[in-house]
């Protein structure tokens, strides 16, 4: 590696060589060694370390490939853009439904409320911004898991309050509902917010007391929540198109 391509931090430069090689597609260890010029033990150690952090993964043939963590980081990079557009949409959904509205992002094995809007009066389901909730219950958890890669989705279903069949229904109709699943007496409806690539970045939700939302809250609120999610998704697509 010449000085022009060296940061002065050798292990980082070598890890970047591995990632640059994987950008072109799956690679065996022998391919990594040949493409990077690294010693075989060094290439193996770096690839396995990157795999531990999910920056690198393996395909069905055992070859090294770019890992899911890179997609997650890319999604996080667009979070400010998402949040800047989220509040007007959440407020409009709140005013239309007269219920609490939230935007959730997945963070590891949890989900975090990154934006919320509460109705000014009456009984409500208050979720403060920054609150960390389980990925094992609630309609937003359904949405954030339903479009995951199959292996990650099935791991997420372990000890969950919902099933793979329920997630298949979510994918088919485009929204999820839950009744007393996350918290007794609370119902919610959620839909996916997608980035320009089509990947699910967040879940937008409406939640409130079962006595108002009913036992089939999706019948009443599903179309409105999907429309709000689509507005956010379309905004993200339009901003990217303007930047191209």
Coordinates of C-alpha atoms in Angstrom, one line a residue:
X1 CA 0.0 0.0 0.0
X2 CA 1.5 3.3 -1.0
X3 CA 1.4 6.5 1.1
X4 CA -1.4 8.0 -1.0
X5 CA -3.8 5.2 -0.1
X6 CA -2.6 4.8 3.5
X7 CA -4.3 6.6 6.5
X8 CA -1.4 5.7 8.7
X9 CA -3.6 3.3 10.7
X10 CA -2.4 0.0 9.2
X11 CA -5.2 -2.3 10.5
X12 CA -7.9 0.0 9.2
X13 CA -6.2 0.3 5.8
X14 CA -6.1 -3.5 5.6
X15 CA -9.7 -3.9 6.6
X16 CA -10.7 -1.4 4.0
X17 CA -8.8 -3.5 1.4
X18 CA -11.0 -6.5 2.4
X19 CA -14.2 -4.4 2.1
X20 CA -13.1 -2.9 -1.3
X21 CA -12.6 -6.5 -2.6
X22 CA -16.0 -7.6 -1.4
X23 CA -17.6 -4.6 -3.1
X24 CA -17.1 -6.5 -6.3
X25 CA -19.0 -9.6 -5.0
X26 CA -18.5 -12.7 -2.9
X27 CA -14.9 -13.9 -2.3
X28 CA -13.3 -16.9 -0.9
X29 CA -10.3 -16.5 1.5
X30 CA -8.0 -17.4 -1.4
X31 CA -9.6 -14.7 -3.5
X32 CA -9.2 -12.1 -0.7
X33 CA -5.5 -13.0 -0.3
X34 CA -4.9 -12.6 -4.1
X35 CA -6.9 -9.4 -4.4
X36 CA -5.6 -7.6 -1.3
X37 CA -2.0 -8.9 -1.2
X38 CA -2.4 -9.6 2.5
X39 CA -0.9 -12.6 4.1
X40 CA -3.4 -15.4 4.4
X41 CA -3.5 -15.3 8.3
X42 CA -4.0 -11.6 8.2
X43 CA -6.8 -11.7 5.6
X44 CA -8.5 -14.4 7.5
X45 CA -8.3 -12.6 10.9
X46 CA -9.6 -9.4 9.5
X47 CA -12.5 -11.0 7.6
X48 CA -13.6 -13.0 10.7
X49 CA -13.3 -9.9 12.9
X50 CA -15.4 -7.9 10.4
X51 CA -17.9 -10.8 10.4
X52 CA -18.2 -10.7 14.2
X53 CA -19.3 -7.0 13.8
X54 CA -21.7 -8.0 11.0
X55 CA -19.8 -5.7 8.5
X56 CA -18.9 -8.9 6.7
X57 CA -21.1 -12.0 6.4
X58 CA -21.0 -15.4 4.6
X59 CA -23.2 -16.6 1.7
X60 CA -24.5 -20.2 1.3
X61 CA -21.2 -21.3 -0.2
X62 CA -19.3 -20.0 2.8
X63 CA -17.8 -17.1 0.8
X64 CA -17.3 -13.7 2.4
X65 CA -19.8 -11.0 1.4
X66 CA -20.6 -7.5 2.6
X67 CA -22.7 -7.7 5.8
X68 CA -26.0 -6.3 6.9
X69 CA -24.4 -3.8 9.3
X70 CA -23.3 -1.6 6.3
X71 CA -27.0 -1.3 5.2
X72 CA -28.0 -0.3 8.7
X73 CA -25.3 2.3 8.9
X74 CA -26.3 3.7 5.5
X75 CA -29.9 3.9 6.8
X76 CA -28.9 5.7 9.9
X77 CA -27.0 8.3 7.8
X78 CA -30.4 9.3 6.3
X79 CA -32.1 9.5 9.7
X80 CA -31.9 13.3 10.0
X81 CA -33.6 13.6 6.6
X82 CA -36.3 11.2 7.8
X83 CA -36.8 13.0 11.1
X84 CA -37.1 16.4 9.4
X85 CA -40.0 15.2 7.4
X86 CA -41.6 13.0 10.0
X87 CA -43.2 15.6 12.4
X88 CA -45.6 17.1 9.9
X89 CA -46.8 13.7 8.8
X90 CA -47.1 12.5 12.4
X91 CA -49.1 15.6 13.4
X92 CA -51.4 15.2 10.4
X93 CA -52.0 11.5 11.2
X94 CA -52.6 12.4 14.9
X95 CA -55.2 15.1 13.9
X96 CA -56.9 12.7 11.5
X97 CA -57.1 9.7 13.9
X98 CA -57.3 11.7 17.2
X99 CA -54.8 9.2 18.6
X100 CA -51.1 9.2 19.5
X101 CA -48.6 8.7 16.6
X102 CA -45.0 7.5 16.6
X103 CA -42.1 6.8 14.4
X104 CA -39.9 3.8 15.3
X105 CA -36.4 2.8 14.1
X106 CA -34.9 -0.6 14.8
X107 CA -31.7 -0.5 16.9
X108 CA -30.1 -3.9 17.4
X109 CA -32.6 -6.1 19.2
X110 CA -34.9 -3.2 20.2
X111 CA -36.9 -0.5 18.6
X112 CA -36.6 3.2 19.5
X113 CA -39.2 5.9 19.3
X114 CA -37.5 8.6 17.3
X115 CA -40.4 11.0 16.9
X116 CA -43.9 11.2 18.3
X117 CA -47.0 13.4 18.5
X118 CA -49.7 13.3 21.2
X119 CA -53.3 14.5 21.0
X120 CA -53.9 17.5 23.3
X121 CA -56.6 16.0 25.4
X122 CA -58.1 12.7 26.5
X123 CA -56.7 9.2 27.3
X124 CA -53.7 8.5 25.2
X125 CA -50.8 6.1 24.7
X126 CA -47.8 8.3 25.5
X127 CA -44.4 7.0 24.2
X128 CA -41.6 9.6 24.8
X129 CA -39.0 10.2 22.1
X130 CA -36.0 8.1 22.9
X131 CA -38.0 5.3 24.6
X132 CA -36.6 1.8 23.9
X133 CA -39.2 -0.9 23.3
X134 CA -39.1 -4.6 22.7
X135 CA -39.0 -6.1 19.2
X136 CA -41.0 -9.0 20.6
X137 CA -44.4 -7.3 20.8
X138 CA -46.4 -4.5 19.2
X139 CA -47.4 -3.6 15.6
X140 CA -44.3 -1.6 14.9
X141 CA -42.1 -4.6 15.8
X142 CA -44.2 -6.7 13.3
X143 CA -43.4 -4.1 10.6
X144 CA -39.7 -3.8 11.4
X145 CA -39.2 -7.5 11.4
X146 CA -41.6 -8.6 8.5
X147 CA -39.3 -7.5 5.7
X148 CA -36.0 -8.5 7.3
X149 CA -33.7 -11.2 5.7
X150 CA -35.2 -14.6 6.4
X151 CA -32.6 -15.8 8.9
X152 CA -32.8 -12.6 10.9
X153 CA -36.6 -12.6 10.8
X154 CA -36.7 -16.1 12.2
X155 CA -34.3 -15.3 14.9
X156 CA -36.4 -12.3 15.8
X157 CA -39.5 -14.5 16.2
X158 CA -38.0 -16.4 19.1
X159 CA -40.1 -15.7 22.2
X160 CA -42.1 -13.1 20.2
X161 CA -45.8 -12.5 20.7
X162 CA -46.5 -13.0 17.0
X163 CA -45.8 -15.7 14.4
X164 CA -44.3 -16.0 10.9
X165 CA -47.8 -16.4 9.6
X166 CA -48.7 -13.0 11.1
X167 CA -45.7 -11.5 9.5
X168 CA -46.7 -13.0 6.1
X169 CA -50.1 -11.2 6.5
X170 CA -48.3 -8.0 7.3
X171 CA -46.2 -8.2 4.1
X172 CA -49.4 -9.0 2.1
X173 CA -51.6 -6.2 3.3
X174 CA -48.9 -3.6 4.0
X175 CA -49.8 -2.8 7.6
X176 CA -49.7 -4.5 11.0
X177 CA -52.0 -4.3 14.0
X178 CA -51.7 -5.4 17.6
X179 CA -54.3 -5.5 20.5
X180 CA -53.1 -5.7 24.1
X181 CA -49.8 -7.2 22.8
X182 CA -47.2 -4.6 24.0
X183 CA -49.3 -3.3 26.8
X184 CA -52.7 -4.3 28.3
X185 CA -55.5 -2.0 27.1
X186 CA -53.5 -0.6 24.2
X187 CA -54.0 -1.2 20.5
X188 CA -51.9 0.0 17.6
X189 CA -51.5 0.0 13.8
X190 CA -48.2 0.4 11.9
X191 CA -46.9 0.6 8.4
X192 CA -43.4 0.6 6.8
X193 CA -41.5 3.7 5.8
X194 CA -39.1 2.8 3.0
X195 CA -35.9 4.3 1.7
X196 CA -35.2 5.0 -2.0
X197 CA -33.9 1.4 -2.4
X198 CA -37.1 0.0 -1.0
X199 CA -35.6 -1.1 2.2
X200 CA -37.7 -0.6 5.4
X201 CA -36.2 2.2 7.4
X202 CA -38.8 2.8 10.0
X203 CA -42.4 2.1 11.2
X204 CA -45.0 4.8 11.5
X205 CA -47.7 4.0 14.1
X206 CA -50.9 5.1 15.6
X207 CA -51.8 3.9 19.1
X208 CA -54.5 4.3 21.7
X209 CA -56.9 2.7 24.1
X210 CA -58.6 -0.5 22.9
X211 CA -61.9 1.0 23.9
X212 CA -61.5 3.6 21.1
X213 CA -59.3 1.7 18.6
X214 CA -61.3 -1.5 18.8
X215 CA -60.2 -5.1 18.5
X216 CA -59.6 -4.7 14.7
X217 CA -57.9 -1.3 14.7
X218 CA -56.4 -2.0 11.2
X219 CA -59.9 -1.8 9.7
X220 CA -60.3 1.8 10.8
X221 CA -56.8 3.1 10.7
X222 CA -54.8 0.8 8.3
X223 CA -55.4 3.0 5.2
X224 CA -54.5 6.2 7.0
X225 CA -51.3 4.8 8.5
X226 CA -50.2 3.3 5.1
X227 CA -50.9 6.7 3.4
X228 CA -48.8 8.5 6.0
X229 CA -45.9 6.0 5.6
X230 CA -46.1 6.3 1.8
X231 CA -45.9 10.1 2.1
X232 CA -42.6 9.8 4.1
X233 CA -41.3 7.2 1.7
X234 CA -42.1 9.3 -1.3
X235 CA -40.4 12.3 0.3
X236 CA -37.2 10.3 0.8
X237 CA -37.3 9.1 -2.8
X238 CA -37.9 12.6 -4.2
X239 CA -35.0 14.1 -2.1
X240 CA -32.6 11.5 -3.4
X241 CA -33.7 12.1 -7.0
X242 CA -33.0 15.8 -6.6
X243 CA -29.5 15.1 -5.3
X244 CA -28.6 12.8 -8.3

